[in-house]
Tab-separated table of C-alpha atoms and ligand atoms in Angstrom:
chain	number	residue	atom	x	y	z
A	1	VAL	CA	20.441	11.824	5.186
A	2	LYS	CA	22.592	10.004	2.704
A	3	SER	CA	23.273	6.417	1.860
A	4	TYR	CA	26.225	4.831	3.669
A	5	ASP	CA	28.383	1.751	3.847
A	6	ALA	CA	26.818	-0.384	6.596
A	7	LYS	CA	30.032	-2.280	7.461
A	8	LYS	CA	32.049	0.925	7.890
A	9	LEU	CA	29.274	2.590	9.859
A	10	LYS	CA	28.937	-0.363	12.252
A	11	SER	CA	32.658	-0.428	12.934
A	12	SER	CA	32.734	3.335	13.597
A	13	LEU	CA	29.703	2.987	15.901
A	14	ARG	CA	31.488	0.329	17.938
A	15	GLU	CA	34.272	2.783	18.653
A	16	SER	CA	32.065	5.812	19.163
A	17	SER	CA	31.012	7.062	22.585
A	18	ALA	CA	28.020	8.975	21.160
A	19	GLU	CA	24.516	7.991	22.194
A	20	ILE	CA	22.634	5.900	19.649
A	21	VAL	CA	18.917	6.522	19.368
A	22	LEU	CA	16.457	4.522	17.274
A	23	PHE	CA	13.527	6.736	16.254
A	24	GLY	CA	10.539	4.407	15.878
A	25	ALA	CA	9.752	1.495	18.199
A	26	GLY	CA	8.162	-0.695	15.542
A	27	ASP	CA	9.237	-3.509	13.246
A	28	VAL	CA	11.962	-1.544	11.444
A	29	GLY	CA	13.282	-0.439	14.844
A	30	LYS	CA	13.321	-4.034	16.029
A	31	LEU	CA	15.285	-5.159	12.956
A	32	ALA	CA	17.716	-2.231	13.255
A	33	HIS	CA	18.275	-3.037	16.920
A	34	LEU	CA	18.927	-6.681	16.089
A	35	ALA	CA	21.370	-5.736	13.315
A	36	LEU	CA	23.277	-3.364	15.637
A	37	SER	CA	23.321	-5.546	18.726
A	38	ARG	CA	24.670	-8.503	16.731
A	39	CYS	CA	27.825	-6.487	16.121
A	40	ASP	CA	28.051	-5.204	19.692
A	41	VAL	CA	26.772	-1.710	19.056
A	42	ARG	CA	24.905	-0.483	22.134
A	43	VAL	CA	21.645	1.406	21.588
A	44	SER	CA	20.664	3.956	24.283
A	45	CYS	CA	16.935	4.154	23.687
A	46	PHE	CA	14.038	4.066	21.283
A	47	CYS	CA	12.138	7.248	20.631
A	48	ASP	CA	8.429	6.976	19.859
A	49	GLY	CA	5.400	9.174	20.527
A	50	ARG	CA	2.798	6.411	20.617
A	51	ALA	CA	1.049	6.508	23.963
A	52	ASP	CA	0.969	2.710	24.276
A	53	LYS	CA	4.744	2.532	23.860
A	54	LEU	CA	5.795	5.198	26.326
A	55	GLY	CA	7.355	4.078	29.573
A	56	THR	CA	7.740	0.564	28.234
A	57	ALA	CA	10.813	-1.306	27.087
A	58	TYR	CA	11.089	-2.518	23.508
A	59	CYS	CA	13.705	-5.162	22.702
A	60	GLY	CA	14.903	-4.597	26.287
A	61	ILE	CA	15.589	-0.883	25.634
A	62	PRO	CA	13.564	2.004	27.124
A	63	VAL	CA	11.088	3.818	24.874
A	64	ARG	CA	11.151	7.602	25.372
A	65	HIS	CA	8.964	10.375	24.053
A	66	PRO	CA	10.451	12.401	21.148
A	67	ASP	CA	10.571	15.381	23.576
A	68	VAL	CA	13.606	13.711	25.151
A	69	LEU	CA	15.560	14.767	22.055
A	70	HIS	CA	15.505	18.384	23.261
A	71	SER	CA	17.896	17.423	26.042
A	72	THR	CA	19.908	14.865	24.070
A	73	SER	CA	23.440	15.735	22.949
A	74	ARG	CA	23.430	16.881	19.323
A	75	ASP	CA	26.323	14.471	18.730
A	76	ALA	CA	23.926	11.581	19.170
A	77	ILE	CA	23.537	9.225	16.232
A	78	VAL	CA	19.887	8.867	15.304
A	79	PHE	CA	18.512	6.128	13.066
A	80	VAL	CA	15.094	6.832	11.593
A	81	CYS	CA	13.341	3.484	11.996
A	82	ASN	CA	9.995	4.245	10.420
A	83	ASN	CA	8.676	5.333	7.057
A	84	TYR	CA	7.892	8.938	7.977
A	85	LEU	CA	11.357	9.818	6.790
A	86	THR	CA	10.710	13.327	5.493
A	87	SER	CA	8.915	14.615	8.565
A	88	VAL	CA	11.170	12.893	11.135
A	89	VAL	CA	14.377	14.055	9.429
A	90	SER	CA	13.126	17.626	9.206
A	91	GLN	CA	12.147	17.499	12.915
A	92	LEU	CA	15.639	16.213	13.815
A	93	GLU	CA	17.410	18.771	11.643
A	94	GLN	CA	15.418	21.594	13.201
A	95	LEU	CA	16.609	20.385	16.599
A	96	GLY	CA	20.213	20.550	15.368
A	97	PHE	CA	21.027	16.851	14.959
A	98	VAL	CA	23.572	16.151	12.242
A	99	ASN	CA	24.220	12.418	12.524
A	100	ILE	CA	20.949	11.162	11.071
A	101	HIS	CA	20.707	7.858	9.220
A	102	HIS	CA	17.951	5.821	7.724
A	103	CYS	CA	18.115	2.041	8.082
A	104	GLY	CA	18.270	1.046	4.391
A	105	PRO	CA	21.901	-0.179	4.069
A	106	LEU	CA	21.988	-1.476	7.662
A	107	LEU	CA	19.013	-3.779	7.070
A	108	ALA	CA	20.115	-4.768	3.574
A	109	GLU	CA	23.459	-5.937	4.902
A	110	SER	CA	21.974	-8.019	7.731
A	111	ASP	CA	20.872	-11.627	7.604
A	112	PHE	CA	17.542	-12.191	9.343
A	113	SER	CA	17.077	-15.808	8.319
A	114	GLU	CA	17.847	-17.116	11.819
A	115	GLY	CA	14.246	-16.445	12.860
A	116	ASP	CA	15.118	-14.451	15.988
A	117	ALA	CA	13.233	-11.315	14.864
A	118	GLY	CA	9.806	-12.736	15.747
A	119	MET	CA	8.481	-12.220	12.206
A	120	SER	CA	8.264	-14.474	9.184
A	121	LEU	CA	10.965	-14.037	6.560
A	122	ASN	CA	8.354	-12.888	4.008
A	123	GLU	CA	7.200	-10.206	6.412
A	124	ILE	CA	10.767	-9.096	7.162
A	125	LYS	CA	11.610	-8.845	3.469
A	126	ARG	CA	8.534	-6.683	2.823
A	127	LYS	CA	9.266	-4.368	5.764
A	128	ILE	CA	12.828	-3.910	4.523
A	129	VAL	CA	11.724	-3.226	0.942
A	130	TRP	CA	9.151	-0.644	2.147
A	131	HIS	CA	11.770	1.145	4.200
A	132	GLN	CA	14.382	1.024	1.447
A	133	GLU	CA	11.924	2.317	-1.113
A	134	GLU	CA	10.950	5.162	1.212
A	135	CYS	CA	14.651	6.055	1.551
A	136	ARG	CA	15.155	5.802	-2.173
A	137	LYS	CA	12.115	7.980	-2.828
A	138	VAL	CA	13.368	10.702	-0.504
A	139	GLU	CA	16.978	10.520	-1.759
A	140	ASN	CA	16.014	10.545	-5.431
A	141	SER	CA	13.085	12.933	-5.261
A	142	SER	CA	14.671	15.074	-7.946
A	143	THR	CA	15.310	12.290	-10.496
A	144	ASP	CA	13.106	11.476	-13.465
A	145	ALA	CA	12.486	7.823	-12.591
A	146	LEU	CA	8.947	6.940	-11.625
A	147	VAL	CA	9.212	4.135	-9.089
A	148	LEU	CA	6.156	3.469	-6.938
A	149	LYS	CA	6.281	1.642	-3.635
A	150	TYR	CA	2.714	0.403	-3.707
A	151	VAL	CA	-0.523	0.679	-5.614
A	152	ASP	CA	-3.744	-0.601	-4.068
A	153	VAL	CA	-5.687	-2.181	-6.916
A	154	VAL	CA	-9.300	-2.193	-5.730
A	155	VAL	CA	-11.326	-4.925	-7.424
A	156	THR	CA	-14.554	-4.579	-5.485
A	157	GLU	CA	-16.420	-2.363	-3.041
A	158	ALA	CA	-18.019	-5.493	-1.578
A	159	CYS	CA	-16.817	-7.217	1.562
A	160	SER	CA	-17.909	-10.383	3.319
A	161	MET	CA	-17.484	-8.467	6.593
A	162	LYS	CA	-18.723	-5.004	7.515
A	163	CYS	CA	-16.233	-3.583	9.967
A	164	ILE	CA	-17.579	-0.387	11.478
A	165	ASP	CA	-14.076	1.122	11.636
A	166	CYS	CA	-12.765	-0.064	8.271
A	167	ALA	CA	-10.158	2.531	7.268
A	168	ASN	CA	-11.000	1.803	3.613
A	169	LEU	CA	-14.602	2.895	4.321
A	170	MET	CA	-16.383	-0.328	3.295
A	171	GLN	CA	-18.906	0.306	6.090
A	172	TYR	CA	-20.348	3.201	4.040
A	173	TYR	CA	-21.191	1.235	0.889
A	174	SER	CA	-24.931	0.496	0.806
A	175	ALA	CA	-24.947	-0.979	-2.730
A	176	PRO	CA	-21.358	-2.134	-3.290
A	177	LYS	CA	-20.266	-2.749	-6.855
A	178	HIS	CA	-17.522	-4.838	-8.380
A	179	VAL	CA	-15.041	-2.991	-10.562
A	180	ASN	CA	-15.592	-3.423	-14.291
A	181	LEU	CA	-12.885	-5.830	-15.488
A	182	GLU	CA	-12.385	-4.160	-18.863
A	183	LEU	CA	-12.005	-0.751	-17.247
A	184	LEU	CA	-9.627	-2.147	-14.642
A	185	MET	CA	-7.385	-3.829	-17.212
A	186	SER	CA	-7.291	-0.834	-19.545
A	187	THR	CA	-6.440	1.584	-16.739
A	188	LEU	CA	-3.812	-0.774	-15.297
A	189	GLU	CA	-2.303	-0.897	-18.774
A	190	ARG	CA	-2.214	2.906	-18.963
A	191	LEU	CA	-0.812	3.238	-15.460
A	192	MET	CA	1.971	0.701	-15.940
A	193	GLY	CA	2.712	2.247	-19.324
A	194	CYS	CA	4.047	5.314	-17.551
A	195	VAL	CA	5.615	3.748	-14.425
A	196	ASP	CA	9.218	2.473	-14.445
A	197	ARG	CA	8.836	0.071	-11.535
A	198	LEU	CA	6.182	-0.898	-9.026
A	199	CYS	CA	7.353	-2.688	-5.874
A	200	GLU	CA	3.957	-3.978	-4.736
A	201	ALA	CA	0.645	-4.233	-6.521
A	202	ARG	CA	-1.799	-4.861	-3.682
A	203	VAL	CA	-5.053	-6.452	-4.734
A	204	LEU	CA	-7.888	-5.792	-2.345
A	205	GLY	CA	-11.494	-4.753	-1.883
A	206	GLY	CA	-13.466	-5.157	0.280
A	207	GLU	CA	-12.717	-8.851	0.039
A	208	PRO	CA	-10.937	-9.627	-3.246
A	209	PHE	CA	-11.998	-13.278	-3.287
A	210	MET	CA	-15.580	-12.077	-3.891
A	211	TYR	CA	-14.455	-10.892	-7.326
A	212	LYS	CA	-15.127	-13.617	-9.867
A	213	SER	CA	-12.614	-12.358	-12.452
A	214	LEU	CA	-9.810	-12.079	-9.942
A	215	HIS	CA	-7.554	-14.550	-11.748
A	216	HIS	CA	-7.415	-12.292	-14.834
A	217	VAL	CA	-6.150	-9.435	-12.679
A	218	VAL	CA	-3.606	-11.526	-10.775
A	219	GLU	CA	-2.298	-13.125	-13.973
A	220	TRP	CA	-1.887	-9.742	-15.638
A	221	LEU	CA	-0.071	-8.277	-12.639
A	222	THR	CA	2.277	-11.237	-12.156
A	223	PHE	CA	3.098	-11.286	-15.875
A	224	HIS	CA	4.080	-7.608	-15.933
A	225	GLU	CA	7.847	-7.401	-15.701
A	226	SER	CA	7.911	-3.986	-13.973
A	227	ILE	CA	5.809	-5.272	-11.068
A	228	GLU	CA	7.901	-6.956	-8.392
A	229	LYS	CA	5.350	-8.374	-5.958
A	230	VAL	CA	1.616	-8.985	-6.022
A	231	ILE	CA	-0.042	-9.023	-2.601
A	232	LEU	CA	-3.626	-10.138	-1.993
A	233	TYR	CA	-5.300	-8.893	1.174
A	234	THR	CA	-7.990	-11.152	2.553
A	235	ASN	CA	-10.059	-11.577	5.716
A	236	ALA	CA	-10.101	-15.413	5.440
A	237	THR	CA	-13.825	-15.847	4.907
A	238	ILE	CA	-13.651	-17.223	1.360
A	239	VAL	CA	-11.243	-19.955	0.300
A	240	PRO	CA	-9.856	-19.400	-3.214
A	241	GLN	CA	-10.447	-22.230	-5.632
A	242	GLY	CA	-10.146	-23.174	-9.308
A	243	LYS	CA	-8.629	-20.528	-11.581
A	244	THR	CA	-8.265	-18.047	-8.732
A	245	LEU	CA	-6.223	-20.524	-6.725
A	246	SER	CA	-4.080	-21.411	-9.746
A	247	SER	CA	-3.330	-17.742	-10.404
A	248	LEU	CA	-1.869	-17.439	-6.910
A	249	LYS	CA	0.761	-20.101	-7.594
A	250	HIS	CA	3.347	-17.610	-8.718
A	251	PRO	CA	6.600	-16.624	-7.018
A	252	LYS	CA	5.570	-12.962	-7.047
A	253	VAL	CA	2.376	-13.593	-5.069
A	254	ILE	CA	1.944	-13.313	-1.297
A	255	VAL	CA	-1.463	-13.716	0.339
A	256	ASP	CA	-1.694	-11.366	3.327
A	257	ILE	CA	-4.324	-12.746	5.696
A	258	THR	CA	-5.821	-10.673	8.486
A	259	ASN	CA	-6.904	-12.911	11.318
A	260	TYR	CA	-10.137	-11.598	12.861
A	261	GLY	CA	-10.501	-14.628	15.151
A	262	SER	CA	-13.901	-16.314	14.849
A	263	LEU	CA	-14.941	-13.865	12.087
A	264	SER	CA	-12.179	-15.263	9.862
A	265	ARG	CA	-14.164	-18.471	9.688
A	266	LYS	CA	-12.168	-20.070	6.847
A	267	MET	CA	-8.776	-19.344	8.364
A	268	GLU	CA	-7.776	-22.950	8.849
A	269	SER	CA	-8.879	-24.182	5.431
A	270	MET	CA	-7.327	-21.167	3.733
A	271	VAL	CA	-3.966	-21.737	5.396
A	272	ASP	CA	-4.161	-25.479	4.582
A	273	ILE	CA	-4.870	-24.930	0.909
A	274	LEU	CA	-2.244	-22.222	0.459
A	275	ARG	CA	0.337	-24.349	2.206
A	276	SER	CA	-0.521	-27.450	0.184
A	277	GLN	CA	-0.228	-25.466	-3.064
A	278	GLY	CA	3.086	-23.860	-2.106
A	279	ILE	CA	1.569	-20.344	-2.172
A	280	ALA	CA	3.389	-17.794	0.010
A	281	PHE	CA	1.237	-16.241	2.713
A	282	LEU	CA	1.449	-14.432	6.004
A	283	THR	CA	-1.084	-13.939	8.758
A	284	LYS	CA	-1.440	-11.004	11.073
A	285	ILE	CA	-3.534	-9.909	14.019
A	286	PRO	CA	-5.009	-6.491	13.232
A	287	SER	CA	-4.225	-3.400	15.285
A	288	TRP	CA	-6.323	-0.410	14.249
A	289	THR	CA	-6.366	3.336	14.664
A	290	ASP	CA	-9.606	5.307	14.761
A	291	SER	CA	-9.511	6.191	11.056
A	292	GLY	CA	-12.796	4.907	9.700
A	293	ARG	CA	-15.082	7.948	9.823
A	294	ILE	CA	-15.738	10.590	7.202
A	295	ARG	CA	-16.340	13.887	8.968
A	296	TYR	CA	-15.171	17.392	8.221
A	297	ARG	CA	-12.554	18.573	10.696
A	298	GLU	CA	-11.678	22.224	10.990
A	299	ARG	CA	-7.880	22.202	10.846
A	300	SER	CA	-5.342	24.998	10.471
A	301	GLU	CA	-3.043	24.752	7.469
A	302	GLU	CA	-0.223	23.700	9.767
A	303	ASP	CA	-2.328	20.904	11.304
A	304	LEU	CA	-3.388	19.756	7.881
A	305	ILE	CA	0.222	19.492	6.733
A	306	ALA	CA	1.125	17.546	9.896
A	307	THR	CA	-1.881	15.230	9.438
A	308	PHE	CA	-0.825	14.464	5.875
A	309	ASN	CA	2.926	14.191	6.480
A	310	ASN	CA	2.576	11.911	9.491
A	311	CYS	CA	0.002	9.624	7.928
A	312	CYS	CA	1.160	6.017	7.472
A	313	VAL	CA	-0.782	5.590	4.206
A	314	ASN	CA	-0.129	8.976	2.648
A	315	ASP	CA	1.584	7.434	-0.360
A	316	VAL	CA	-0.453	4.288	-0.845
A	317	LEU	CA	-1.677	5.118	-4.340
A	318	THR	CA	-5.099	3.603	-4.903
A	319	LEU	CA	-6.668	2.644	-8.211
A	320	LEU	CA	-10.472	2.624	-8.052
A	321	HIS	CA	-12.878	2.636	-11.011
A	322	GLY	CA	-10.249	3.985	-13.421
A	323	ARG	CA	-8.950	6.781	-11.217
A	324	LEU	CA	-5.712	6.892	-9.286
A	325	TYR	CA	-5.782	8.544	-5.846
A	326	ARG	CA	-3.049	9.301	-3.344
A	327	CYS	CA	-4.525	7.169	-0.529
A	328	PRO	CA	-7.365	4.676	0.095
A	329	PHE	CA	-9.378	7.158	2.187
A	330	SER	CA	-9.285	9.741	-0.585
A	331	ALA	CA	-10.264	7.069	-3.143
A	332	ASN	CA	-13.228	5.642	-1.280
A	333	GLY	CA	-14.404	8.941	0.231
A	334	THR	CA	-14.465	10.525	-3.239
A	335	ASN	CA	-16.081	7.456	-4.779
A	336	LEU	CA	-18.792	7.570	-2.104
A	337	GLN	CA	-19.278	11.286	-2.893
A	338	ALA	CA	-18.735	11.984	0.771
A	339	ILE	CA	-15.840	14.353	0.070
A	340	PRO	CA	-15.407	16.807	-2.784
A	341	TYR	CA	-13.720	15.653	-5.968
A	342	ASP	CA	-10.395	17.462	-6.188
A	343	PRO	CA	-8.656	17.146	-9.585
A	344	ALA	CA	-5.306	17.945	-7.904
A	345	ASP	CA	-5.619	14.716	-5.877
A	346	VAL	CA	-6.699	12.395	-8.695
A	347	VAL	CA	-5.267	11.107	-11.965
A	348	ASP	CA	-8.059	10.135	-14.322
A	349	LEU	CA	-6.613	7.189	-16.236
A	350	THR	CA	-9.697	6.996	-18.470
A	351	ASP	CA	-9.234	10.442	-19.984
A	352	PRO	CA	-8.703	9.897	-23.742
A	353	GLN	CA	-7.263	13.424	-24.101
A	354	LYS	CA	-4.201	12.477	-22.060
A	355	ASP	CA	-1.253	10.698	-23.616
A	356	GLY	CA	1.412	8.655	-21.810
A	357	ALA	CA	3.607	11.699	-21.117
A	358	ASP	CA	0.674	13.629	-19.575
A	359	LEU	CA	-0.199	10.687	-17.357
A	360	ARG	CA	3.390	10.152	-16.279
A	361	ARG	CA	3.710	13.792	-15.232
A	362	GLU	CA	0.400	13.651	-13.353
A	363	VAL	CA	1.303	10.417	-11.547
A	364	MET	CA	4.669	11.950	-10.594
A	365	ASP	CA	2.925	15.022	-9.181
A	366	LEU	CA	0.405	12.900	-7.300
A	367	TYR	CA	3.199	10.784	-5.789
A	368	SER	CA	5.632	13.617	-5.114
A	369	VAL	CA	7.221	13.985	-1.657
A	370	ASP	CA	6.242	17.668	-1.924
A	371	LYS	CA	2.547	16.978	-2.500
A	372	ALA	CA	0.283	19.340	-0.605
A	373	PRO	CA	-2.232	17.800	1.826
A	374	LEU	CA	-5.229	16.196	0.165
A	375	THR	CA	-8.706	17.652	0.278
A	376	ALA	CA	-9.597	14.304	1.856
A	377	CYS	CA	-7.301	15.026	4.833
A	378	SER	CA	-9.833	17.582	6.074
A	379	TYR	CA	-12.428	14.804	6.333
A	380	CYS	CA	-10.151	12.180	7.888
A	381	ASN	CA	-9.031	11.524	11.423
A	382	GLY	CA	-5.498	10.873	10.160
A	383	ARG	CA	-3.414	7.752	10.600
A	384	ASP	CA	-0.325	8.449	12.632
A	385	TYR	CA	1.158	7.232	15.900
A	386	SER	CA	-1.013	9.607	17.924
A	387	THR	CA	-4.357	8.528	16.406
A	388	PRO	CA	-6.282	6.652	19.132
A	389	ARG	CA	-6.610	2.883	18.809
A	390	VAL	CA	-9.929	1.115	18.324
A	391	GLU	CA	-10.940	-2.505	18.578
A	392	ALA	CA	-10.393	-4.153	15.199
A	393	GLY	CA	-13.168	-5.948	13.357
A	394	ARG	CA	-16.295	-4.725	15.192
A	395	GLN	CA	-19.191	-5.351	12.822
A	396	THR	CA	-22.127	-3.189	11.788
A	397	LYS	CA	-25.361	-4.724	10.479
A	398	LEU	CA	-26.364	-1.676	8.484
A	399	PRO	CA	-24.138	0.513	6.338
A	400	LEU	CA	-23.258	3.866	7.883
A	401	PRO	CA	-25.054	6.854	6.323
A	402	VAL	CA	-23.083	8.925	3.824
A	403	LEU	CA	-23.660	12.623	4.346
A	404	PRO	CA	-23.152	14.900	1.357
A	405	TYR	CA	-19.993	16.889	2.028
A	406	SER	CA	-21.782	20.218	2.081
A	407	GLN	CA	-23.433	19.221	5.378
B	501	SF4	S1	-11.436	-4.003	7.344
B	501	SF4	FE1	-13.258	-5.293	7.442
B	501	SF4	S2	-14.766	-4.304	6.109
B	501	SF4	FE2	-12.755	-3.437	5.623
B	501	SF4	S3	-12.026	-4.648	3.931
B	501	SF4	FE3	-11.197	-5.567	5.773
B	501	SF4	S4	-12.666	-7.130	6.377
B	501	SF4	FE4	-13.684	-5.805	4.879
B	502	SF4	S1	-6.909	11.441	3.775
B	502	SF4	FE1	-4.903	12.255	4.434
B	502	SF4	S2	-4.742	11.702	6.598
B	502	SF4	FE2	-6.408	10.474	5.719
B	502	SF4	S3	-5.505	8.540	5.132
B	502	SF4	FE3	-5.388	9.880	3.332
B	502	SF4	S4	-3.413	10.918	3.450
B	502	SF4	FE4	-3.823	10.022	5.432
């Protein structure tokens, strides 16, 4: 899969009689379909293994199971429209497909400002950047640059809600702590000292607006020239005010609000204040997979690799209490001492023995496309298209018990 000239590709597709398949019936697929149909390129079908998508039509096009590819002509042109690029491309290559494209240049060349994609422009831009960065990461996996798509910067273990299926495992914290500000700033400094570019610093908890020193963190992140966007994830239960609110008035900031209906009790006032202050935000209705339980699962090596490779958060680096982890589940599960500490899955940014070069090498290894499955993956249900859905936002009164991992 190589980069391509979108204009040339679209004109050759118009003249081609080959079938065009979009692999991934999600937001990237929707944008790719829009970009192609605007220039009269006819798509045959979407391909997607999610049970809720099968047998349906998406953007007016049938959604078929990936098994259909076995009987599809190998001349077909397949666009990978999700961010599981490595595993989907290898699956397609094994089947003998040769015309495989990602959507990076196609989306970059298209104008989505008309509002016909059913998403806000902020949302569209983020989806495109995520996909492009995934493509770039796969294409340039052998270069020396250290460019990270996202880092979750956890500021607190506390949340104003206690969702029983929280994929970040907040339901297990019985005595949640805030992150020490000094430690957070010094480890952010060390991390960004060895990273060339970070597309999104995502500030979250728990609920980040419970963290009194939040403005210091946001100001530091927005000031850092190698950080492109700063996203705050909130459940709309606490309206930011004072210095926190002021820190959000920055062109790099987007507030990402999950709308839990009546549980997001400050939704209206939060939207009003952000709008009145000119702060960019987006709202979304949550759709969850069953990924919020820590339990050892006996998996073969092959299953473990598939669980890791197909996971939608398998490269969401997470900074928690001075350590950098490969994903939020690994971070919180290790922090809760519910899964074993595995030094191969963690970069300890507090270690005074390590200099900048050591840390850079370790972060590169942690983020590598060739990273082996995490120890945490054996304790996790996984987060891919086949993971069953659960109702989002169900609350628990009491924290769930944490079992020591030997049990
Ligand atoms: S999913 Fe629920 S418990 Fe977890 S951080 Fe969000 S609001 Fe808090
Ligand atoms: S532990 Fe593995 S499967 Fe679970 S969220 Fe992390 S990367 Fe994904």
